[in-house]
PDB file of C-alpha atoms in Angstrom:
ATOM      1  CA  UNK H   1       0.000   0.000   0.000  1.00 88.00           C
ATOM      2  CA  UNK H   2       1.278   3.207  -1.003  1.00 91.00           C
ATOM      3  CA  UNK H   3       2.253   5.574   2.166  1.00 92.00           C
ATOM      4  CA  UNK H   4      -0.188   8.341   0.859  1.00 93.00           C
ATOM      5  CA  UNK H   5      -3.048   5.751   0.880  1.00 95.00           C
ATOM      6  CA  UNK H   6      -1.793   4.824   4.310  1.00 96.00           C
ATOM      7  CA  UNK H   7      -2.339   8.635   5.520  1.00 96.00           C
ATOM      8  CA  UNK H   8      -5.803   8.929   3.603  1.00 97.00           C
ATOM      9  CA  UNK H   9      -7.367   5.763   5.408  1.00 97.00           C
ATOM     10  CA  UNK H  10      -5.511   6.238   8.579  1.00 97.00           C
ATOM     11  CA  UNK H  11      -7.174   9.484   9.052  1.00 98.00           C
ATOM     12  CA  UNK H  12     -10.419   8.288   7.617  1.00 98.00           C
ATOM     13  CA  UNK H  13     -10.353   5.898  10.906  1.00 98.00           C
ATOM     14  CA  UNK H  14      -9.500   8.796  12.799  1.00 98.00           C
ATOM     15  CA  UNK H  15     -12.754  10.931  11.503  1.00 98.00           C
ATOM     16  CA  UNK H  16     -14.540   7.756  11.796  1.00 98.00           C
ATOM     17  CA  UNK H  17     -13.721   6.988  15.714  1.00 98.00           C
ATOM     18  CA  UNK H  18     -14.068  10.848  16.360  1.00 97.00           C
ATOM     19  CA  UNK H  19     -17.219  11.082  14.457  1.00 96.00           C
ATOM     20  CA  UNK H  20     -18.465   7.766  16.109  1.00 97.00           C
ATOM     21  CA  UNK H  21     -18.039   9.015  19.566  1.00 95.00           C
ATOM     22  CA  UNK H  22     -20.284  12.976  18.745  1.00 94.00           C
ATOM     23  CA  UNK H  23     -22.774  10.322  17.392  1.00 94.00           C
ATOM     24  CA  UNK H  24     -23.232   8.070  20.254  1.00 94.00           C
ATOM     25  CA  UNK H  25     -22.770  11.512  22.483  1.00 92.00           C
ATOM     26  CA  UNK H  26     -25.891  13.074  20.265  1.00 92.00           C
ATOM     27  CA  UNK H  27     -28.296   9.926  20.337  1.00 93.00           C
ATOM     28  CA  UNK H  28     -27.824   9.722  24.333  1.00 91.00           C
ATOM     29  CA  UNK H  29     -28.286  13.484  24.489  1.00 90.00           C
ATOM     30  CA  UNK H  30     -31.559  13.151  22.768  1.00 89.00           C
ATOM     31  CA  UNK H  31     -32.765  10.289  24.512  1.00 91.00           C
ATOM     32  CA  UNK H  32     -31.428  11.304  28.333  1.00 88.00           C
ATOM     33  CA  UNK H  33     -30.823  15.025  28.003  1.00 82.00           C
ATOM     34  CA  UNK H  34     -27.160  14.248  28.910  1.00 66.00           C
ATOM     35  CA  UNK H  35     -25.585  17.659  29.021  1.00 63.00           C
ATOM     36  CA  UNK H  36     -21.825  16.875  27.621  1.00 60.00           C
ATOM     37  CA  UNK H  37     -22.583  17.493  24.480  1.00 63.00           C
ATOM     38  CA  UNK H  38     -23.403  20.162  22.582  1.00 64.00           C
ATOM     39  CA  UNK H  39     -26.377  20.646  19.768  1.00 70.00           C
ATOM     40  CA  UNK H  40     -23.342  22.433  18.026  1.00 74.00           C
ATOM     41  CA  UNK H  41     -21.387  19.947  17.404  1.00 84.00           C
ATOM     42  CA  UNK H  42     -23.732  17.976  15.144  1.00 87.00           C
ATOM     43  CA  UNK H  43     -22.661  19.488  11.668  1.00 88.00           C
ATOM     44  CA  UNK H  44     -18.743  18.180  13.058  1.00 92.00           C
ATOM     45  CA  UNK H  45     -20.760  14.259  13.027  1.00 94.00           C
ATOM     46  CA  UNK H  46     -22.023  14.895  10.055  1.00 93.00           C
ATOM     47  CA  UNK H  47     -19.070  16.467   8.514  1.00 94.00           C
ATOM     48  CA  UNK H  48     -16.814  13.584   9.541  1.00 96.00           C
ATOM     49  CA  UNK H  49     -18.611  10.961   8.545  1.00 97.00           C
ATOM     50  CA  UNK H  50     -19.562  11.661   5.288  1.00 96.00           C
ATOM     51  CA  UNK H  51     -16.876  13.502   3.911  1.00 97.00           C
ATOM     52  CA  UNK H  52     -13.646  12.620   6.543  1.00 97.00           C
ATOM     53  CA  UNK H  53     -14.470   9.066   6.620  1.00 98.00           C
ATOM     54  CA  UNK H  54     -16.234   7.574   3.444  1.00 97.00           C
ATOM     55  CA  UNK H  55     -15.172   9.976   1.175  1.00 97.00           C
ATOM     56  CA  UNK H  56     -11.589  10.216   2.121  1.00 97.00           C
ATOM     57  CA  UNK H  57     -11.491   6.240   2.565  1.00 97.00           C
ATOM     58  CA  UNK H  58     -12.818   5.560  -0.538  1.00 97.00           C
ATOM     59  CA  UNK H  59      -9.490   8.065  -1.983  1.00 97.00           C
ATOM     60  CA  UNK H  60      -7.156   6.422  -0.205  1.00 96.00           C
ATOM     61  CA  UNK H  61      -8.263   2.931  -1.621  1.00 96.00           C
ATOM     62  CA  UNK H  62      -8.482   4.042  -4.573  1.00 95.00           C
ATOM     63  CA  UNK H  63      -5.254   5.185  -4.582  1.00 93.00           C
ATOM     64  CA  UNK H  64      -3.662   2.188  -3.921  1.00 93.00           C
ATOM     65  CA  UNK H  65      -5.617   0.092  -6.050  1.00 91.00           C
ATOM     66  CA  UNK H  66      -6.231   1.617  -9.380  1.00 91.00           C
ATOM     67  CA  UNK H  67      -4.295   0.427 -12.517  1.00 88.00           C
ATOM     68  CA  UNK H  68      -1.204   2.354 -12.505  1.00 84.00           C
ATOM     69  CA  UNK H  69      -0.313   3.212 -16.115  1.00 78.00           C
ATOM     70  CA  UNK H  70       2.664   2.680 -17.883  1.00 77.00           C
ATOM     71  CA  UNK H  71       5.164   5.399 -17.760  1.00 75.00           C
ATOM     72  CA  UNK H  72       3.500   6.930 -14.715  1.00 75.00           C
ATOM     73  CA  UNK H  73       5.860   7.953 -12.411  1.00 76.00           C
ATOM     74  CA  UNK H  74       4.316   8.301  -8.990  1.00 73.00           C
ATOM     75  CA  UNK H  75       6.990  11.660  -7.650  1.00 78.00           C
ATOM     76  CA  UNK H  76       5.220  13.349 -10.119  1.00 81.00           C
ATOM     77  CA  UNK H  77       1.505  13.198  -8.832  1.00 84.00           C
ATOM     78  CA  UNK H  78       2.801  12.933  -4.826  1.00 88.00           C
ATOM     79  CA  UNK H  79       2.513  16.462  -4.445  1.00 91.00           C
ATOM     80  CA  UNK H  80      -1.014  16.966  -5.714  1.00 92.00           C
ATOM     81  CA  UNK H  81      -2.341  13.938  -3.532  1.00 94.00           C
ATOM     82  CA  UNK H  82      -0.603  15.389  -0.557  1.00 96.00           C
ATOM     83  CA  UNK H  83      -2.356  18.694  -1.489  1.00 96.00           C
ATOM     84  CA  UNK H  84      -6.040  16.782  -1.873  1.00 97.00           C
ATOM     85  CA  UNK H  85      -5.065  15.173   1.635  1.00 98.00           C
ATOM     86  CA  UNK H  86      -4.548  18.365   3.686  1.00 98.00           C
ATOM     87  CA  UNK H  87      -6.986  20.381   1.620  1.00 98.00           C
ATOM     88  CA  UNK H  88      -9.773  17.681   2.878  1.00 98.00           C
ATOM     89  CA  UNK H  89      -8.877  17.346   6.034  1.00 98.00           C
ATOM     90  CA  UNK H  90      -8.538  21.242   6.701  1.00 97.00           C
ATOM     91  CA  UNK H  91     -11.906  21.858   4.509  1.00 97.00           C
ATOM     92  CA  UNK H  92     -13.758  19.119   7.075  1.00 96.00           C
ATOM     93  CA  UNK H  93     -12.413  20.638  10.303  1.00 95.00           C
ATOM     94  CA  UNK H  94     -13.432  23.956   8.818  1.00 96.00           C
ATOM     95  CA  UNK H  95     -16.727  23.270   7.683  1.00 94.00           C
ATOM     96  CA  UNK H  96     -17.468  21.286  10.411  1.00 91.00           C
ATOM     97  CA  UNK H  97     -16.717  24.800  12.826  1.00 89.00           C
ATOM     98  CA  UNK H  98     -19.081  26.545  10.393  1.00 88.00           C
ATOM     99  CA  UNK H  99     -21.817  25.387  11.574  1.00 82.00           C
ATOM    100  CA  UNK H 100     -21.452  26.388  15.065  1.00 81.00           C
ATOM    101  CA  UNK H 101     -23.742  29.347  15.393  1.00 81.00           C
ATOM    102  CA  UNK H 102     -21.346  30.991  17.788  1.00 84.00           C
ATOM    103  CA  UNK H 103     -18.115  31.165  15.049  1.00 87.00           C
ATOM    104  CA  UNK H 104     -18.326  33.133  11.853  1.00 91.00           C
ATOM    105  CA  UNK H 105     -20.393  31.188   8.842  1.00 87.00           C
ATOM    106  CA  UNK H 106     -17.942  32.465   6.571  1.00 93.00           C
ATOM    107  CA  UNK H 107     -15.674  28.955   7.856  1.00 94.00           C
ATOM    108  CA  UNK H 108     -18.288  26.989   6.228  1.00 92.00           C
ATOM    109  CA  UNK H 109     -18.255  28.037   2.660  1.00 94.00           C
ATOM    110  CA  UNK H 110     -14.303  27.765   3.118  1.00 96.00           C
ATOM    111  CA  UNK H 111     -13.975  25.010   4.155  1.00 96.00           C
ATOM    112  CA  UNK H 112     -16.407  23.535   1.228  1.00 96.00           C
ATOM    113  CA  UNK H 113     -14.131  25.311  -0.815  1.00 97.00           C
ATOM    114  CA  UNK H 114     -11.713  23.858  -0.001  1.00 97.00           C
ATOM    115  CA  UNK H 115     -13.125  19.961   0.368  1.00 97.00           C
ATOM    116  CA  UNK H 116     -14.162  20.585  -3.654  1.00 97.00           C
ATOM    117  CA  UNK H 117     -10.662  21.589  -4.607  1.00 97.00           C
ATOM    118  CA  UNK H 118      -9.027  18.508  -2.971  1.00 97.00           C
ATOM    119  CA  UNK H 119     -12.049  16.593  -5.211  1.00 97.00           C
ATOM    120  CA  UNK H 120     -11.501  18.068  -8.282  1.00 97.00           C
ATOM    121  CA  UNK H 121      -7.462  17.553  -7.509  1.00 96.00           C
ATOM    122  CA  UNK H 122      -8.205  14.038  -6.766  1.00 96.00           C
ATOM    123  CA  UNK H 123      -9.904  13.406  -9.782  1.00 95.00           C
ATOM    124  CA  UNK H 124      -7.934  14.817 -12.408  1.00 93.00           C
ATOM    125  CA  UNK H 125      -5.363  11.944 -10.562  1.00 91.00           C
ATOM    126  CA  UNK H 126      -7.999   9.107 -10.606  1.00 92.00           C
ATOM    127  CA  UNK H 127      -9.073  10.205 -13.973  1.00 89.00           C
ATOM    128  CA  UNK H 128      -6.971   8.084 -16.239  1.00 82.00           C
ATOM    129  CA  UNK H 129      -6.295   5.545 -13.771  1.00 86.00           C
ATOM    130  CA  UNK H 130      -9.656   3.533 -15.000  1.00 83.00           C
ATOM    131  CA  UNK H 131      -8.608   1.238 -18.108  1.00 78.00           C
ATOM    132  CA  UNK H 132      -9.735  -1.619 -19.839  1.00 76.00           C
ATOM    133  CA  UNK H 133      -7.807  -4.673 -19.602  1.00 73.00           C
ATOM    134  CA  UNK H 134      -4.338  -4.638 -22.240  1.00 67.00           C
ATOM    135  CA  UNK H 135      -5.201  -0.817 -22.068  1.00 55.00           C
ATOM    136  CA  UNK H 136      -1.926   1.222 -20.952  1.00 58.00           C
ATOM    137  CA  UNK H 137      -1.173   4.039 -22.512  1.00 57.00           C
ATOM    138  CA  UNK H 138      -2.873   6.676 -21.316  1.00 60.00           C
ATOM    139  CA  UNK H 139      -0.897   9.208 -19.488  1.00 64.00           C
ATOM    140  CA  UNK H 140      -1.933  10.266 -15.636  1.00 66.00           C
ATOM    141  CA  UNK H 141      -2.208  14.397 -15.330  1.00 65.00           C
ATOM    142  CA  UNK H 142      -1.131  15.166 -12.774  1.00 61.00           C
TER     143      UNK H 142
ATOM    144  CA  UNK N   1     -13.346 -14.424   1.379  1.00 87.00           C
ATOM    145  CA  UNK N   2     -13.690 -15.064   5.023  1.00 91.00           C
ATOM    146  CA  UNK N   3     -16.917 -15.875   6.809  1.00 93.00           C
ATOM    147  CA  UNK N   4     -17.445 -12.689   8.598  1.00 94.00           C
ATOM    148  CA  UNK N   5     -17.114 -10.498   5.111  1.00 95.00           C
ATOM    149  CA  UNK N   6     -19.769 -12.358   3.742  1.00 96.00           C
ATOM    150  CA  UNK N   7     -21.743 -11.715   6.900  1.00 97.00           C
ATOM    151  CA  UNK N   8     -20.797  -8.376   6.712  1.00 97.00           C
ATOM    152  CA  UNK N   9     -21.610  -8.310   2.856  1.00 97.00           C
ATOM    153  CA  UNK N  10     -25.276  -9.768   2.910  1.00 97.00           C
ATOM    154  CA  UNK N  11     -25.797  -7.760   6.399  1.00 98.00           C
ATOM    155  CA  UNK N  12     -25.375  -5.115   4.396  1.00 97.00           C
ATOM    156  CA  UNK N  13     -27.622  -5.656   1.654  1.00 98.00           C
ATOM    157  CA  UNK N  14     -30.259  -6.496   4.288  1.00 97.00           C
ATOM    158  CA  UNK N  15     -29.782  -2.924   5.340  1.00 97.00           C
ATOM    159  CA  UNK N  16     -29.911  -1.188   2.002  1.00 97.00           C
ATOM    160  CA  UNK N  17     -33.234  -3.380   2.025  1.00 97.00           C
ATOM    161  CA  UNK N  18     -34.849  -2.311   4.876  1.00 96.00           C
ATOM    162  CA  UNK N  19     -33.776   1.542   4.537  1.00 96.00           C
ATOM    163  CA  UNK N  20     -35.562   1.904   1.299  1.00 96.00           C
ATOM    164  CA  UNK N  21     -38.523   0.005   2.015  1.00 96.00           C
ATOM    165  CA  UNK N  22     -38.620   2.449   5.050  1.00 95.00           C
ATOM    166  CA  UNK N  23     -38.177   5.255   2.740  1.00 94.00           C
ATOM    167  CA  UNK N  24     -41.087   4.395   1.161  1.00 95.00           C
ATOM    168  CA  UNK N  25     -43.485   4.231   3.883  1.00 94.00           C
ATOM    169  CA  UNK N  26     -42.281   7.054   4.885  1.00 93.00           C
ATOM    170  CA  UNK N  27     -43.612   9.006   2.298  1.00 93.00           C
ATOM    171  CA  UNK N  28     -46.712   6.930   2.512  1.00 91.00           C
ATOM    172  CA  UNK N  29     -49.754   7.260   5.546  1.00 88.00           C
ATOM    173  CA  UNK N  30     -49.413   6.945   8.343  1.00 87.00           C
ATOM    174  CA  UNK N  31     -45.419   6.991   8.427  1.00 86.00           C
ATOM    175  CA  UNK N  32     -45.979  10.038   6.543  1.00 88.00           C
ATOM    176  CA  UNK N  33     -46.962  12.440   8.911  1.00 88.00           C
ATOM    177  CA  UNK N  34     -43.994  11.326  11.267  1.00 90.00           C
ATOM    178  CA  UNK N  35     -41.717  10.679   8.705  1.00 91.00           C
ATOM    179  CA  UNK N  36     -39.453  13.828  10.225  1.00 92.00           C
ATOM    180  CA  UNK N  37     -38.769  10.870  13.601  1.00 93.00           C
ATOM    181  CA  UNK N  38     -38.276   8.063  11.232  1.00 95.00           C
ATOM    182  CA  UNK N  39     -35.712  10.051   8.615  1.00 95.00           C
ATOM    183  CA  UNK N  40     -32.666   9.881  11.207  1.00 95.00           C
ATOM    184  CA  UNK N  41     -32.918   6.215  10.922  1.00 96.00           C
ATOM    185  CA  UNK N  42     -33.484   6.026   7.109  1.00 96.00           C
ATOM    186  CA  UNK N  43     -29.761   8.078   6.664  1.00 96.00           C
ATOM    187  CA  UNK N  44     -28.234   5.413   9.569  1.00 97.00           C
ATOM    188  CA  UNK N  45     -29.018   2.761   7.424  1.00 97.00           C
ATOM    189  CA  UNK N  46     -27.707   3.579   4.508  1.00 97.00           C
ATOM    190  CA  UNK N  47     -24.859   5.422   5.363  1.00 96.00           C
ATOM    191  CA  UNK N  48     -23.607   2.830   8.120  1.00 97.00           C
ATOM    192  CA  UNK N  49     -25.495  -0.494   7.775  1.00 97.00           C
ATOM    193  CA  UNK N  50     -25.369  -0.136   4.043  1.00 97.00           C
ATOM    194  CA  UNK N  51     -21.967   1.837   3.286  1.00 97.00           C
ATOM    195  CA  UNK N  52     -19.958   1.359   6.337  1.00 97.00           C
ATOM    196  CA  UNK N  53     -20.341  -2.016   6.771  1.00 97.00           C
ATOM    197  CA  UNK N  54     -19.699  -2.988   3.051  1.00 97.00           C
ATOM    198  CA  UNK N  55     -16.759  -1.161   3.465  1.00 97.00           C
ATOM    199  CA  UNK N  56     -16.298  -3.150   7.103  1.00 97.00           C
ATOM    200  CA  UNK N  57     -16.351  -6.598   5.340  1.00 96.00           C
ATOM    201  CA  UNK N  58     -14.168  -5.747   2.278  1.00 96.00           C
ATOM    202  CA  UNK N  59     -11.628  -3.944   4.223  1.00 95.00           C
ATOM    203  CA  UNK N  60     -11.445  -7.416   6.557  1.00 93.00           C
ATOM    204  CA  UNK N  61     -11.069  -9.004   3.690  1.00 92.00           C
ATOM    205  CA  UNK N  62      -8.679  -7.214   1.506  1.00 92.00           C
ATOM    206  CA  UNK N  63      -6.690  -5.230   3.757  1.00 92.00           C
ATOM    207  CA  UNK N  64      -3.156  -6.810   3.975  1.00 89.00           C
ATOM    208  CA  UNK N  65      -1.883  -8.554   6.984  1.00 84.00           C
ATOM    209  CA  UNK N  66       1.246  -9.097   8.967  1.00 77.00           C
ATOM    210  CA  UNK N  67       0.694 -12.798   9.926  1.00 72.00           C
ATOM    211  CA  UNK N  68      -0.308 -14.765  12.735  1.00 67.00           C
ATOM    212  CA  UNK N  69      -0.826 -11.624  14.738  1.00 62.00           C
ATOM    213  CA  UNK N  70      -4.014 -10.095  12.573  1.00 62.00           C
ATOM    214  CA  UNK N  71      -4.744 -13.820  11.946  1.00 62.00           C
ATOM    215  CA  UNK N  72      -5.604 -14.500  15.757  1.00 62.00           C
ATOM    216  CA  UNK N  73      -7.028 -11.326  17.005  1.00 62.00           C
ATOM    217  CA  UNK N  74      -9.295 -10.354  13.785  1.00 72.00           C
ATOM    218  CA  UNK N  75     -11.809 -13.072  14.316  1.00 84.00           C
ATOM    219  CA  UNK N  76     -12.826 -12.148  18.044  1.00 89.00           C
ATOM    220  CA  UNK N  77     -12.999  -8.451  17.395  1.00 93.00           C
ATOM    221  CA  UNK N  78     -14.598  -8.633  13.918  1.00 95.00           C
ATOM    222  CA  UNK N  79     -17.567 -10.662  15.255  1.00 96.00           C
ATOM    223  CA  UNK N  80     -17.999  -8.361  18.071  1.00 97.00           C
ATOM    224  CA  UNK N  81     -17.926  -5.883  15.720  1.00 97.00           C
ATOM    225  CA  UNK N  82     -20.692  -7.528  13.044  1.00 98.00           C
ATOM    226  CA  UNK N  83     -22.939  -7.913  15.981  1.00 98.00           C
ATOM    227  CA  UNK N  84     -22.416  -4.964  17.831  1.00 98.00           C
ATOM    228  CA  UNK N  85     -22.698  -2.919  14.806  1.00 98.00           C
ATOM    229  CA  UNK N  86     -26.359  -4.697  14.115  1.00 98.00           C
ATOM    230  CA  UNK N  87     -27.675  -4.883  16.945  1.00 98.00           C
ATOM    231  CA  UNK N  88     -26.804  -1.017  17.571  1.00 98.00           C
ATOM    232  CA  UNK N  89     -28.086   0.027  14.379  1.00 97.00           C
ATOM    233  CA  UNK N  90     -31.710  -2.481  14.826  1.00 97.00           C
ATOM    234  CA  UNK N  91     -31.969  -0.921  19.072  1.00 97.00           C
ATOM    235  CA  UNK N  92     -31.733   3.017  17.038  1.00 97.00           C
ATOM    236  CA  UNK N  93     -34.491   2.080  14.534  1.00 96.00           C
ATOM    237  CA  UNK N  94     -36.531   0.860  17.180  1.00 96.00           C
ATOM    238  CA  UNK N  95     -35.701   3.470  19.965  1.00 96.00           C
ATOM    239  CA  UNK N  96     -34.777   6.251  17.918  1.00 94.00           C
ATOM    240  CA  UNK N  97     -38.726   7.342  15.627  1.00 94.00           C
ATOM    241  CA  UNK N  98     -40.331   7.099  19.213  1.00 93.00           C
ATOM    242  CA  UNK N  99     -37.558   9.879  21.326  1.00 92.00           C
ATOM    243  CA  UNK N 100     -39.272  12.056  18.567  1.00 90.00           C
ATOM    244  CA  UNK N 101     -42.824  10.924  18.890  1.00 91.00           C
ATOM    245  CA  UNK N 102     -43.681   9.473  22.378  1.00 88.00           C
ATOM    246  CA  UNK N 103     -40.851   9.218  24.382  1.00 89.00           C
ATOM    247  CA  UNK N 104     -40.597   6.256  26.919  1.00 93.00           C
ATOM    248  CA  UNK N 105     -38.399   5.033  29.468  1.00 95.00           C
ATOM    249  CA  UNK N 106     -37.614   2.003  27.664  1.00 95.00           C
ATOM    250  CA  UNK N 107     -37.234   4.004  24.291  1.00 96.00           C
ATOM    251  CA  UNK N 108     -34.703   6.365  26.041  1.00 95.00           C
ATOM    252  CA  UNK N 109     -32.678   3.322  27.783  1.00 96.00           C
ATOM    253  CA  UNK N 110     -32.759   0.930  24.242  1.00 97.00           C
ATOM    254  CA  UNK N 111     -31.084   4.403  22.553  1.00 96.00           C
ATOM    255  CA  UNK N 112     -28.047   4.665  25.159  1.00 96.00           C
ATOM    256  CA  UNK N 113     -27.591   0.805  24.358  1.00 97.00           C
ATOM    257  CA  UNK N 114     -27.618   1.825  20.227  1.00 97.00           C
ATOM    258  CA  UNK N 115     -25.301   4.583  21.220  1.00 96.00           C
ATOM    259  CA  UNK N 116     -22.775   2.099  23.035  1.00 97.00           C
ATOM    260  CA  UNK N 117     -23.292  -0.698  20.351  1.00 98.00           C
ATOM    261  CA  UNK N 118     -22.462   1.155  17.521  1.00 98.00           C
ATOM    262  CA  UNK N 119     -19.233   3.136  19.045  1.00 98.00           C
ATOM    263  CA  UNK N 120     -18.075  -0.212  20.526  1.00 98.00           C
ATOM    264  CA  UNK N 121     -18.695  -1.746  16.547  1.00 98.00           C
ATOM    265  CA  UNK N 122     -16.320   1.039  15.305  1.00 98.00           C
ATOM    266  CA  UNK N 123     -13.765   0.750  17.928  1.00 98.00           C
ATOM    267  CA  UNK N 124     -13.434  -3.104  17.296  1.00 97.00           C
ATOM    268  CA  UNK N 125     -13.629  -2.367  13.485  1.00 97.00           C
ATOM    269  CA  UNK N 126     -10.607   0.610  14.526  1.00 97.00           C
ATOM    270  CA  UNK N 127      -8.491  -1.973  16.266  1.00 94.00           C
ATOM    271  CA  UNK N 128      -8.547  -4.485  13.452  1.00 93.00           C
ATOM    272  CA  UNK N 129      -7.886  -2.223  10.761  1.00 94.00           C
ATOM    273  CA  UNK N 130      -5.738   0.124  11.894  1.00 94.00           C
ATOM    274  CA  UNK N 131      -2.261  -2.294  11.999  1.00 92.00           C
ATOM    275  CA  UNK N 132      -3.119  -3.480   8.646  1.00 92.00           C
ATOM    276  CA  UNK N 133      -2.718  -0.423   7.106  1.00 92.00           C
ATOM    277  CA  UNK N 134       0.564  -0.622   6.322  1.00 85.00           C
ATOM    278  CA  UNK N 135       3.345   1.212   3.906  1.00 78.00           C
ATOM    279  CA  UNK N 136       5.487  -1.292   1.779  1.00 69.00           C
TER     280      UNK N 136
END
């Protein structure tokens, strides 16, 4: 496994253990009224789950198991799919704040902004990394 | 492909199932007029008895492993995890609708238990996976 897919699903089990734990702490808070946890941190569940966990595990995977082309050389796309990994893991943190009523909701269209950039980054790499079978000359772009 | 994938691969299917045949009563009476209680339930579903545990079982599956360690201590954890994972998500369908409708005792005690099953599921699922994923 490459080490960039090894930093995409490793913090994809982070998001999902964190998210797992404001989940559990939401569902007892609406059943028991159990005051550690805050309505405000739902959008950070929500946030994490979809995007920090299944999203960014499905990347990493991906990563590590789509055809690899001939003549790709993988120094060329390591900066880009370092850039898609801290672009969505700042753009979840930061969206995730942006919905808390009580910080500006400015964060939350940044940090969307920044969760479709590392998408679009991502797949411009994962682009030409789908083939048919004897197919292998297609050139990765970044 | 081991036992427990293909528990956690038809498990799975069961819930993709059950989530849209509940997503079609609720847009049917009598669900209808509740279906604001029931949608919490509909997302859990899909997104982790449908998505998260496909992903569960194939991850078991085709994640690499280091040997006789993963070997021994996978099996234990990944059934705890298959049933604590189901039976969280099956005590939230059935707690969960009522907190929002008519709230019980029992409703409120069966949704701490969801809440425990389900992070205990992810915490076994955590322990497995985590050593597998590995650099070369």
């Amino acid at each position: 496994m490459p080490r960039v897919s090894v930093w995409y699903i490793r913090a994809a089990l982070v998001h999902l253990v964190s998210g797992a734990f404001l989940g559990a702490f939401y569902l007892t808070f609406k059943a028991v009224g159990w005051p550690g946890f805050a309505l405000s941190h739902l959008p950070v569940h929500q946030e994490q789950m979809l995007v920090g966990w299944l999203v960014q595990l499905v990347m990493g995977v991906a990563l590590w198991i789509l055809p690899r082309p001939a003549g790709w050389e993988p120094r060329r796309s390591a900066p880009a799919l370092w850039s898609v990994f801290v672009l969505l893991n700042a753009g979840v943190l930061v969206a995730a704040l942006g919905g808390d009523p009580a910080l500006p909701a400015s964060l939350a269209w940044i940090g969307r902004a920044a969760e479709a950039l590392a998408v679009v980054l991502f797949a411009l790499h994962a682009w030409n990394r789908q083939q048919p079978y004897r197919a292998r000359s297609r050139r990765v772009i970044v | 492909m081991p036992r427990l994938t293909r528990w956690f691969l038809r498990a799975a299917m069961v819930n993709l199932g059950l989530a849209f045949v509940l997503g079609l009563l609720t847009v049917l009476p009598p669900l209808a007029d509740e279906a604001a209680a029931w949608r919490p339930a509909y997302i859990h579903l899909i997104a982790l008895g449908w998505a998260t545990q496909m992903i569960f079982g194939v991850a078991y599956w085709m994640f690499p492993r280091r040997g006789p360690v993963d070997a021994q201590r996978a099996p234990r954890a990944g059934w705890l995890c298959f049933g604590a994972l189901n039976l969280g998500l099956l005590a939230r369908v059935a707690s969960e609708p009522l907190l929002a409708m008519r709230p019980t005792p029992a409703a409120q005690g069966l949704a701490v238990v969801a809440a425990v099953l389900q992070l205990t599921a992810v915490l076994a699922f955590t322990w497995i996976a985590w050593p597998r994923v590995l650099a070369r």
